[in-house]
CSV table of C-alpha atoms in Angstrom, one decimal:
chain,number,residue,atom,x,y,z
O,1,UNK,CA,-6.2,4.6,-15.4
O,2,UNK,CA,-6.7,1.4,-16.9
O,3,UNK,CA,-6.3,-1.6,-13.8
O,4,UNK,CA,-2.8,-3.2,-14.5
O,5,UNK,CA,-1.6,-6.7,-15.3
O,6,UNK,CA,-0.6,-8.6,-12.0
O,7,UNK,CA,3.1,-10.1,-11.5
O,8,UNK,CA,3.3,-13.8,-12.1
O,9,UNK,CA,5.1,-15.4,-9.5
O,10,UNK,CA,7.9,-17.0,-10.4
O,11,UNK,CA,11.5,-17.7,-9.4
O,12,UNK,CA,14.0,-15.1,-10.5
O,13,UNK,CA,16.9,-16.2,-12.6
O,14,UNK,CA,19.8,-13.8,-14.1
O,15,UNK,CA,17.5,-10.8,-14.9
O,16,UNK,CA,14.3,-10.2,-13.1
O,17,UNK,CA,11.9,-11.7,-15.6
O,18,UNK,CA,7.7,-12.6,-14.8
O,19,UNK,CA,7.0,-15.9,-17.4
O,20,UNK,CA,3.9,-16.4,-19.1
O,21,UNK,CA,1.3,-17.8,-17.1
O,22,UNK,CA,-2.2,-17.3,-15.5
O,23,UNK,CA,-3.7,-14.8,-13.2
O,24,UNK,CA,-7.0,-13.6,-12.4
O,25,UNK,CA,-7.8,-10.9,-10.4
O,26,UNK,CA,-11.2,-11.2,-10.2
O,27,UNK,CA,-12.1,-8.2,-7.0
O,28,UNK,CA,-10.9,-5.2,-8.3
O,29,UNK,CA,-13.8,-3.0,-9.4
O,30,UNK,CA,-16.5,-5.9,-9.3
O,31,UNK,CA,-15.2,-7.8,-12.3
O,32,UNK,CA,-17.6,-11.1,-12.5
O,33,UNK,CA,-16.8,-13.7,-10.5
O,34,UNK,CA,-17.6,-16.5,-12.8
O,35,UNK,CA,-14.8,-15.6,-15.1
O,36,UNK,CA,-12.9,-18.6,-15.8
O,37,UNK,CA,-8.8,-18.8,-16.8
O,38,UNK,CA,-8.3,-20.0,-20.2
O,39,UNK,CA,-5.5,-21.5,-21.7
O,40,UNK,CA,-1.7,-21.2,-20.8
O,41,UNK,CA,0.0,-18.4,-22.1
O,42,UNK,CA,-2.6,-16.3,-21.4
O,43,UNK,CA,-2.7,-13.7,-18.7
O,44,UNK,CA,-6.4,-12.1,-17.1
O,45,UNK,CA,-6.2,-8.6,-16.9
O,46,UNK,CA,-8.7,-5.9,-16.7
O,47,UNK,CA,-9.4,-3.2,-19.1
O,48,UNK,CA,-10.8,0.5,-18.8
O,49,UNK,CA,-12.6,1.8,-22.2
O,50,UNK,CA,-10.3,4.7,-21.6
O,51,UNK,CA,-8.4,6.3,-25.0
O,52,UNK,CA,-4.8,6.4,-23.3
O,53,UNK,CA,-5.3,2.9,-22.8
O,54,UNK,CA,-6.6,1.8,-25.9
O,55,UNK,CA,-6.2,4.2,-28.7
O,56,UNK,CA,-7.3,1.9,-31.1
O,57,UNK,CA,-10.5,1.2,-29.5
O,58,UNK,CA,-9.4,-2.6,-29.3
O,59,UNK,CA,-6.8,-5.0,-28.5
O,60,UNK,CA,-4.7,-7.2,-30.7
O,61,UNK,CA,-5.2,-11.1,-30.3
O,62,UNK,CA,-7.6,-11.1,-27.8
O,63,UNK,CA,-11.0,-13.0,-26.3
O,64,UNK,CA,-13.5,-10.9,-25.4
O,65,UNK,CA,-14.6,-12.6,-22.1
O,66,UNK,CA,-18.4,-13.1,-21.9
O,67,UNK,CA,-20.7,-12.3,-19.1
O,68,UNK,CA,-19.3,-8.3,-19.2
O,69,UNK,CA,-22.1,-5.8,-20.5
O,70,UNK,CA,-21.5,-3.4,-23.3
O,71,UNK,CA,-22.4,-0.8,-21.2
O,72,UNK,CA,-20.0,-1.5,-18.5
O,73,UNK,CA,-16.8,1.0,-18.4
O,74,UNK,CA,-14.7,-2.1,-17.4
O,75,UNK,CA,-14.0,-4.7,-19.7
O,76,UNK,CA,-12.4,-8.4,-18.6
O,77,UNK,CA,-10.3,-9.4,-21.2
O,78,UNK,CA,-7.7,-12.2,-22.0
O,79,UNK,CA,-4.5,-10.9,-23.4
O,80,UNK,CA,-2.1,-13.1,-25.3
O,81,UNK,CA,1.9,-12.2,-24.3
O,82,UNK,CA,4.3,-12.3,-26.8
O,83,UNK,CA,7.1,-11.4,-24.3
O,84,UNK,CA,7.3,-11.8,-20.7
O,85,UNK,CA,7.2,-8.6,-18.6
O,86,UNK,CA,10.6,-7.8,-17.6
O,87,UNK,CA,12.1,-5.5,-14.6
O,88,UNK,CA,15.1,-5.0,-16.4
O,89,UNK,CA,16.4,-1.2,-16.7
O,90,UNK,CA,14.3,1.1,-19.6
O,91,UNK,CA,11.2,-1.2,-19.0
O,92,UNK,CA,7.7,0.1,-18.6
O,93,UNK,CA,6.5,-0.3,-14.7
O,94,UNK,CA,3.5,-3.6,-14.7
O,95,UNK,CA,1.5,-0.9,-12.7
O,96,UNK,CA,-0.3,1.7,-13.8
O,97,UNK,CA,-2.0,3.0,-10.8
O,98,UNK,CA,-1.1,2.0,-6.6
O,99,UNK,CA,-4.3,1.3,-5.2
O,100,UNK,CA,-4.4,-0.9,-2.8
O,101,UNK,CA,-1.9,-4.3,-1.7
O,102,UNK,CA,-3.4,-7.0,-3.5
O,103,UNK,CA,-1.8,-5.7,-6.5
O,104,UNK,CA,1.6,-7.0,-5.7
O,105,UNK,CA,3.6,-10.6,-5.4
O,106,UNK,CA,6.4,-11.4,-3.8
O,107,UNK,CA,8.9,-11.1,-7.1
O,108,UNK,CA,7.5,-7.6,-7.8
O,109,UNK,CA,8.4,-6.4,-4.3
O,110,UNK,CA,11.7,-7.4,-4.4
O,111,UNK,CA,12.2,-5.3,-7.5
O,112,UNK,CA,10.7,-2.1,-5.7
O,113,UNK,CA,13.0,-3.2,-2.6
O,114,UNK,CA,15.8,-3.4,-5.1
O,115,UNK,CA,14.8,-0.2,-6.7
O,116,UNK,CA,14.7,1.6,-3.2
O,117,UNK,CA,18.0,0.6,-2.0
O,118,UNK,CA,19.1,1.9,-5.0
O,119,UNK,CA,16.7,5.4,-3.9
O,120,UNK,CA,18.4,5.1,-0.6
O,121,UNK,CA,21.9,5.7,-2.5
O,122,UNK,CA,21.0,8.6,-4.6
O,123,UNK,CA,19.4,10.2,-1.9
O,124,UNK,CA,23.0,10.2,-0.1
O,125,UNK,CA,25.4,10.3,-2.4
O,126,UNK,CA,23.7,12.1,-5.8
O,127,UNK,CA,21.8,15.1,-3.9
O,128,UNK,CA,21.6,16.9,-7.6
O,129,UNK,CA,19.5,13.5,-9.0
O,130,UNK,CA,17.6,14.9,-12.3
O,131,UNK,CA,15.9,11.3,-12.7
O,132,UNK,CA,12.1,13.1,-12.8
O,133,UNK,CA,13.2,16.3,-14.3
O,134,UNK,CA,10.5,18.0,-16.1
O,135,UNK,CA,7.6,15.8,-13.9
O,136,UNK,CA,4.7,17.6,-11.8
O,137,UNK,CA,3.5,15.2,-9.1
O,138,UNK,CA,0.1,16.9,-7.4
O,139,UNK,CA,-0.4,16.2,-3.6
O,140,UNK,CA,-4.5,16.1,-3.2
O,141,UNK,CA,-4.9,15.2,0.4
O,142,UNK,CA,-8.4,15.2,1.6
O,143,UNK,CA,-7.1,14.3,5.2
O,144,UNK,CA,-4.1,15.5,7.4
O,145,UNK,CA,-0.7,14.2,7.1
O,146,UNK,CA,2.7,14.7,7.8
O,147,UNK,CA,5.0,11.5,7.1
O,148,UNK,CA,3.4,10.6,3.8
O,149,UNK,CA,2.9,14.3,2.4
O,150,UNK,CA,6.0,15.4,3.1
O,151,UNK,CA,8.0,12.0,2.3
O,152,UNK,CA,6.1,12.0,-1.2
O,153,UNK,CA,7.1,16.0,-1.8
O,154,UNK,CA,10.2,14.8,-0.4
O,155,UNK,CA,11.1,12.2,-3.1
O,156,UNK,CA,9.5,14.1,-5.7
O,157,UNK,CA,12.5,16.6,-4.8
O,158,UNK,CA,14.9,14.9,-4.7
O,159,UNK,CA,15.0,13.3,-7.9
O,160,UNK,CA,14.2,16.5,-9.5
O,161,UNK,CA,10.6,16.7,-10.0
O,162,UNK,CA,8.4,19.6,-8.9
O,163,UNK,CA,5.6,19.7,-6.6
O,164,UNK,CA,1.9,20.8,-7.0
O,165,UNK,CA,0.3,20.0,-3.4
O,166,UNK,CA,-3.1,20.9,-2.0
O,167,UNK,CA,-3.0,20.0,2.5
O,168,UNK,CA,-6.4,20.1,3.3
O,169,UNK,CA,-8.5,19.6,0.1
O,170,UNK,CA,-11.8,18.7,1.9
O,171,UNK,CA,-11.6,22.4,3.2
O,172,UNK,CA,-9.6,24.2,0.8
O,173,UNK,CA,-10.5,23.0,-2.7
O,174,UNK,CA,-13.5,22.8,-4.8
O,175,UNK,CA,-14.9,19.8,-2.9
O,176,UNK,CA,-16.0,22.9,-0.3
O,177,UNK,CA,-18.3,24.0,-2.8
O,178,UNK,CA,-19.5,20.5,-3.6
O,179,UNK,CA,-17.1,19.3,-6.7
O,180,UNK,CA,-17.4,15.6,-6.9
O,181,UNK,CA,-14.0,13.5,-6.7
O,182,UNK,CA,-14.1,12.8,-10.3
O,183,UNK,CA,-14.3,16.6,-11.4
O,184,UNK,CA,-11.5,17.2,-9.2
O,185,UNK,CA,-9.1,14.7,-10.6
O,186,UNK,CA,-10.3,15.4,-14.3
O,187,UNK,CA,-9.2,18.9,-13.6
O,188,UNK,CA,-5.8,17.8,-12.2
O,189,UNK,CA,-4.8,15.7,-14.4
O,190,UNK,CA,-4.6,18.5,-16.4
O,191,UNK,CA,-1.8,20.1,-14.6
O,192,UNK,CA,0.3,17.1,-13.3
O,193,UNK,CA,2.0,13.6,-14.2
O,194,UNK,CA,1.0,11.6,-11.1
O,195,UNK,CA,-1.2,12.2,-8.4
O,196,UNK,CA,-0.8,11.3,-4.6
O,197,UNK,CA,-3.9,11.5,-2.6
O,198,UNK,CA,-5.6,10.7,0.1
O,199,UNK,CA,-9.5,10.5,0.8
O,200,UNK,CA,-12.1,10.2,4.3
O,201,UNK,CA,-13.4,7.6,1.8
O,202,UNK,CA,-12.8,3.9,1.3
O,203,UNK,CA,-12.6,2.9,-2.2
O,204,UNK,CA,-12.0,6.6,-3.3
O,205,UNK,CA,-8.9,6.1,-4.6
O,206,UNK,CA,-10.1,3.4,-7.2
O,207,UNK,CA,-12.7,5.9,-8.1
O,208,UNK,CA,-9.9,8.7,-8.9
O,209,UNK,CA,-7.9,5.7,-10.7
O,210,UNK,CA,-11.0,4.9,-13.2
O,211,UNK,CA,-11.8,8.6,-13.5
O,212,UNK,CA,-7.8,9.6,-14.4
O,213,UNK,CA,-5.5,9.1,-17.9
O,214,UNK,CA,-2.5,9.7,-15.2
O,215,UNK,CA,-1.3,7.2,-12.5
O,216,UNK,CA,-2.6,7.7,-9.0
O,217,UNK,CA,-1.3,6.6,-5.7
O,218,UNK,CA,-3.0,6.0,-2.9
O,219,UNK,CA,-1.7,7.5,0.0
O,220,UNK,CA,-4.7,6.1,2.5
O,221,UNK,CA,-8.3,5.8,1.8
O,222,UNK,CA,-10.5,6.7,4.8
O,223,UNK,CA,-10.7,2.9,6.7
O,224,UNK,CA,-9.5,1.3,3.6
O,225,UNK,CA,-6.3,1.0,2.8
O,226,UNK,CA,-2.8,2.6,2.8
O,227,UNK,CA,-0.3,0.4,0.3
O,228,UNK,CA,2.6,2.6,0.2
O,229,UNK,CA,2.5,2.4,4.0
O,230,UNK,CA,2.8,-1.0,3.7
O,231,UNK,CA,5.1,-1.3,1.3
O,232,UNK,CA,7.5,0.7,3.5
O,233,UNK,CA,6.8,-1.5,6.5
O,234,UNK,CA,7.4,-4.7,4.6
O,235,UNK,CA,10.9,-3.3,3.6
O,236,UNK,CA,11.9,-2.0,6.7
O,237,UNK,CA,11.0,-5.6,8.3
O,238,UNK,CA,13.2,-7.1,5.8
O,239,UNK,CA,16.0,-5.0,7.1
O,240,UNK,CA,15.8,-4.8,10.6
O,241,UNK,CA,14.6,-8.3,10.7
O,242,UNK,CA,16.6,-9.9,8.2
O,243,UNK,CA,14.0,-11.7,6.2
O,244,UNK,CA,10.7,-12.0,5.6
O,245,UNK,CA,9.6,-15.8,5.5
O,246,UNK,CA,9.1,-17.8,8.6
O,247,UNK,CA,8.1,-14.3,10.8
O,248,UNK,CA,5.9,-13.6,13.6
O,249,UNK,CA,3.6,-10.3,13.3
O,250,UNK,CA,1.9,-8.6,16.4
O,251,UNK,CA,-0.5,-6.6,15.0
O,252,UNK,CA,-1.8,-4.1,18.1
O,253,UNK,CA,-4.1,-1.2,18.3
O,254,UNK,CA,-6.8,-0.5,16.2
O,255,UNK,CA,-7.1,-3.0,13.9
O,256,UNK,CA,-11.0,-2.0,12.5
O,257,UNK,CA,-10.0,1.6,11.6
O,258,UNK,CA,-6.3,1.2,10.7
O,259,UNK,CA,-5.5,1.4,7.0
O,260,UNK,CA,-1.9,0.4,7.5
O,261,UNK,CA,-2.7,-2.9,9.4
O,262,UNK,CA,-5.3,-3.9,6.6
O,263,UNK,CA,-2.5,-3.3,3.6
O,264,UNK,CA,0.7,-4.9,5.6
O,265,UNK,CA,-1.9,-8.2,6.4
O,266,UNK,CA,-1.8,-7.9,2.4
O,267,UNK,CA,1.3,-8.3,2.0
O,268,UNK,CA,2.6,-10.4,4.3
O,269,UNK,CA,0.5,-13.1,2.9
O,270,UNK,CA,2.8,-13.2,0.2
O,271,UNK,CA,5.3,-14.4,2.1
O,272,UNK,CA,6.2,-18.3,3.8
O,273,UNK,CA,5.2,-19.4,6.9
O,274,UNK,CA,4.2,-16.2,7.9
O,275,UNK,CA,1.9,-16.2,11.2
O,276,UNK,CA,-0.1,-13.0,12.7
O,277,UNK,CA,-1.4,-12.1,16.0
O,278,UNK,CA,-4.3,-9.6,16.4
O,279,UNK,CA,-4.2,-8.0,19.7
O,280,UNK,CA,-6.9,-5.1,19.8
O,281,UNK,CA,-9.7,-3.9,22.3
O,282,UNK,CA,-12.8,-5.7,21.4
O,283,UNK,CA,-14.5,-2.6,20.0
O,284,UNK,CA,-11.6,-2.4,17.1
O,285,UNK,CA,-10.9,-5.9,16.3
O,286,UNK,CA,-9.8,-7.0,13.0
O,287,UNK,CA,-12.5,-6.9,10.5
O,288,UNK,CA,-13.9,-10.4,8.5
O,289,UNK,CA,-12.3,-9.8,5.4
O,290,UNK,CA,-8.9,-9.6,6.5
O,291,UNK,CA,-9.1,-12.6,8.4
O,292,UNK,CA,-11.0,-14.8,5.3
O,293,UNK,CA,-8.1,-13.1,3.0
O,294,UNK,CA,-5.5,-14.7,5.2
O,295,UNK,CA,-7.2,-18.3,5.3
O,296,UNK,CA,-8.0,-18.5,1.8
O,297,UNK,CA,-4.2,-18.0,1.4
O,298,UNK,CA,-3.1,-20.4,4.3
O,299,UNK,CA,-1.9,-18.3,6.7
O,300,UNK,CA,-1.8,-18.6,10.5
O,301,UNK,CA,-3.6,-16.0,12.6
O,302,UNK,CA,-4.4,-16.0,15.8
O,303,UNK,CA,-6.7,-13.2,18.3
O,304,UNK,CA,-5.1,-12.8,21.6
O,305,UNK,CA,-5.6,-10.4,24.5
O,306,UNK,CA,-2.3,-11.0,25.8
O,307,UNK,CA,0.4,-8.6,24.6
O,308,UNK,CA,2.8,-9.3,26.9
O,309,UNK,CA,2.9,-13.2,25.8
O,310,UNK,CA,2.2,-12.2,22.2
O,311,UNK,CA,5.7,-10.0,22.4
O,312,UNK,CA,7.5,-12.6,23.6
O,313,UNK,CA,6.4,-14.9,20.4
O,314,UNK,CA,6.8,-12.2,17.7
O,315,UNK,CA,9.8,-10.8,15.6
O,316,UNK,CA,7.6,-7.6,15.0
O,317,UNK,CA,5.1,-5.9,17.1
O,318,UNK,CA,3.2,-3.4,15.2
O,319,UNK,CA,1.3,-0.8,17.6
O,320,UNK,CA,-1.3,1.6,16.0
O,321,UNK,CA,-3.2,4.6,17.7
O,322,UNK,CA,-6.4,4.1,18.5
O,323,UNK,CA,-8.4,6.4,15.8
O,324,UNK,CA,-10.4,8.6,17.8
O,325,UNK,CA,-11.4,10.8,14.3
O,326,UNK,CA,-13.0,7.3,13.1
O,327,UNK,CA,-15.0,6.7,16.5
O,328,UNK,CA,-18.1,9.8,15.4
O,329,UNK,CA,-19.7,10.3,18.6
O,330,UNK,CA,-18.8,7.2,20.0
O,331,UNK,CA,-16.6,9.0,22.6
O,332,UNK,CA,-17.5,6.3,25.1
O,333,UNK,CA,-16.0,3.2,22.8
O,334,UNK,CA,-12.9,5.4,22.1
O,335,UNK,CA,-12.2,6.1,25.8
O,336,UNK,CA,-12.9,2.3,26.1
O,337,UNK,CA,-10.4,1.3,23.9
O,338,UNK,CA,-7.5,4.0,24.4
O,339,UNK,CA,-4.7,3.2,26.2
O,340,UNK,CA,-5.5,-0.8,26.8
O,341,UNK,CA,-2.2,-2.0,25.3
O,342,UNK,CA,0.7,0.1,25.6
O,343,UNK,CA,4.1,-0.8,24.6
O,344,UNK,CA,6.2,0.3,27.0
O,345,UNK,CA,9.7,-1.1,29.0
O,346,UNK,CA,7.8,-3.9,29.9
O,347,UNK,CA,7.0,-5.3,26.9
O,348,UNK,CA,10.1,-4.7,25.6
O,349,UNK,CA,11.6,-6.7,28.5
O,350,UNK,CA,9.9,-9.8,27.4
O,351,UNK,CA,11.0,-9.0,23.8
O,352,UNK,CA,13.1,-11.0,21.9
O,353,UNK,CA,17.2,-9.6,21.1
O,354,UNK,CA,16.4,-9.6,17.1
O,355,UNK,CA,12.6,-8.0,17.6
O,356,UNK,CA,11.4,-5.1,16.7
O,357,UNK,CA,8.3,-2.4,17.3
O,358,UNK,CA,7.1,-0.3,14.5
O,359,UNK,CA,4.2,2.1,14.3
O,360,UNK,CA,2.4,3.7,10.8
O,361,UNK,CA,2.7,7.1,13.5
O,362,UNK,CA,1.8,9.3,14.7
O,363,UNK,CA,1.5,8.0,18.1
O,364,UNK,CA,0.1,9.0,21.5
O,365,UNK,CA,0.6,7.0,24.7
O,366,UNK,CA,0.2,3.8,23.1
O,367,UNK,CA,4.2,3.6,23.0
O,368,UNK,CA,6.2,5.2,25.6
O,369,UNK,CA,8.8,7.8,25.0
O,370,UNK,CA,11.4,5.5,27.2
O,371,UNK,CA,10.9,3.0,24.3
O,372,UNK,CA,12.8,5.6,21.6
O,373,UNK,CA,16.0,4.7,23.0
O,374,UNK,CA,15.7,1.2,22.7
O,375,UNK,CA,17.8,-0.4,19.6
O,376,UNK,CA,14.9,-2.8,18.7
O,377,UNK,CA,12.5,1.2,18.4
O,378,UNK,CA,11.9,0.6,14.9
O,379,UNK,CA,9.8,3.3,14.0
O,380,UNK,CA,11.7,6.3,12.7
O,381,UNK,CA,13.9,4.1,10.8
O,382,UNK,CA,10.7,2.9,9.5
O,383,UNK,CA,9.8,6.2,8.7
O,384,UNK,CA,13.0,7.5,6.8
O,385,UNK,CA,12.3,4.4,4.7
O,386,UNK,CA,8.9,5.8,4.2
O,387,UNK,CA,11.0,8.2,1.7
O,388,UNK,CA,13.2,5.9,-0.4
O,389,UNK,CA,10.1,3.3,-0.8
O,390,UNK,CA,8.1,6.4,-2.1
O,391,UNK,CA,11.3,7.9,-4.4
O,392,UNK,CA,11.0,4.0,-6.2
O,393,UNK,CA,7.7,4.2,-6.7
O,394,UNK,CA,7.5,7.7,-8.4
O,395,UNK,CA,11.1,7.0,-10.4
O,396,UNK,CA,9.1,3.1,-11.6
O,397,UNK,CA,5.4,4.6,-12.2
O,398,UNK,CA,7.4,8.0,-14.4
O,399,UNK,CA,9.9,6.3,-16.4
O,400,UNK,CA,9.9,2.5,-15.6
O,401,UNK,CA,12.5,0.3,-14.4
């Protein structure tokens, strides 16, 4: 799948409209980092040499970008628009693949929000929905799952799609007998519209994205990242919270081997005055790059060891288990870690009235079951939203707006 044009921020007026104007997005899949932005009315975006993409073999009124060898499978190109993307109804989706969270802006998450609140109606009121009739979405999960499996199955349901789903495809598919990822989803694609999977690997879901001529969604890549998780967890702050600029994030757990943590950091640096605590054991703290990410794009973080007083700050705390599958035979750091910070009735005590906890789940000790009752227990709300997030992504990457 070719690497799609980003969003453009902008301020929406009337219809949801992106203008013309300039951005590069110079990480995904290595492109050069000395590529410069040319001239206004021009937007960066990346190429595959891939013949859904470009049937032609070329694109019209473009600059080929030097410093990009023949060779590579990636091209960087600059693209003249004519007309600036829209979100209006009958449009095409600006994304072909979801990979990981720096693919988003701030305007193109309120049109998914829009979109899912729109899900969240049809899913109560218009059971029969026949929106993705004649779709096969293939579930290839290479790791165990529950919420995002079944949620994804779920929405493919309900708006009248059909299911092609694989649970445990490190053990019972071809990668047993040694099939490489890219046979798989070459073999796949031949049998679906969309594929969800998830991978022990970082970075394997951009591998399946190059490899495929359908989208793919990442559904959580080993330690890498989990975007529709995030995506969910940015909406459902929005509505328990009440907005989204101007918050106060407790991130708490494991925060070196959590996916979800990584992709919500993502996204909530698209947002105002947004500041972040880290509160993890020192064996799982948050990793460099998350932290550089967040500076380069001038938000407030801050490490603390003190959950208690970092509660009392936040309008979110977000507790994640400790990941003992990503520990190896480090049984001694996992034991280390486990069960440092638990949010239990004392923490919720020095809560704010407006706060909330969430958690990715599934969870273990690190909340306690007296917690559930709590009004400000976000996380199964959380969850359910897991489902209508998902239902507008399949409905925008299928048909478009």
């Amino acid at each position: 799948m070719a690497v799609s044009s980003f969003l453009f921020t902008s301020s929406l007026q009337g219809s949801m409209v992106a203008p013309k104007t300039l951005k590069c997005y110079r990480e995904y899949m290595g492109c050069p980092s000395n590529l410069s932005c040319g001239q206004s009315g021009y937007i960066k975006s990346m190429y595959l040499t891939h013949l859904r993409i470009l049937p032609s073999g070329k694109l019209s009124k473009r600059e080929q970008i030097e410093g990009v060898s023949p060779k590579d499978r990636i091209q960087c190109c600059a693209v003249q628009v004519e007309n600036a993307p829209s979100f209006s109804v009958g449009k095409k989706f600006q994304l072909d693949d979801v990979i990981e969270a720096q693919q988003f802006n701030r305007d193109i998450l309120g049109a998914i929000f829009e979109v899912a609140r729109e899900m969240e109606k049809t899913e109560k009121n218009s059971p029969g929905s026949q929106i993705l009739k004649g779709y096969l979405m293939a579930t290839l999960f290479y790791e165990p799952s529950t919420r995002t499996r079944l949620s994804f199955e779920s929405a493919m349901k309900r708006l009248g799609g059909e299911v092609l789903t694989t649970e445990n495809a490190r053990e019972f598919s071809s990668a047993a007998k040694g099939e490489t990822l890219e046979d798989t989803v070459r073999t796949i694609e031949g049998y679906s519209d969309i594929i969800v999977m998830r991978h022990f690997e970082s970075g394997a879901a951009k591998r399946a994205a190059v490899t495929a001529g359908i989208p793919i969604i990442n559904a959580g890549d080993g330690p890498g990242q989990h975007p529709t998780q995030a995506l969910l967890d940015v909406y459902t702050i929005e509505r328990e919270v009440g907005k989204l600029d101007g918050i106060k994030v407790g991130l708490v757990g494991d925060l070196a081997n959590g996916r979800t943590v990584r992709s919500l950091a993502y996204l909530l640096a698209k947002y105002q005055d947004v500041k972040i605590y880290f509160v993890s054991p020192d064996v799982v703290k948050m990793k460099d790059d998350i932290k550089d990410y967040l500076t380069s794009k001038g938000v407030e973080w801050e490490e603390s060891a003190d959950l208690m007083e970092v509660a009392s700050k936040c309008d979110v705390v977000y507790q994640t288990r400790i990941q003992k599958e990503r520990f190896g035979e480090r049984i001694d750091q996992y034991e280390e870690a486990r069960g440092k910070y638990i949010v239990d009735q004392n923490v919720l005590d020095v809560m704010q009235k407006h706060a909330v906890v969430m958690h990715p789940l599934p969870r273990l000790d690190e909340i306690t079951v007296d917690v559930d009752g709590d009004p400000r227990a976000a996380y199964f709300r959380q969850a359910k939203n897991g489902l209508y997030i998902r239902m507008a992504l399949l409905k925008l990457l299928l048909v478009g707006w």
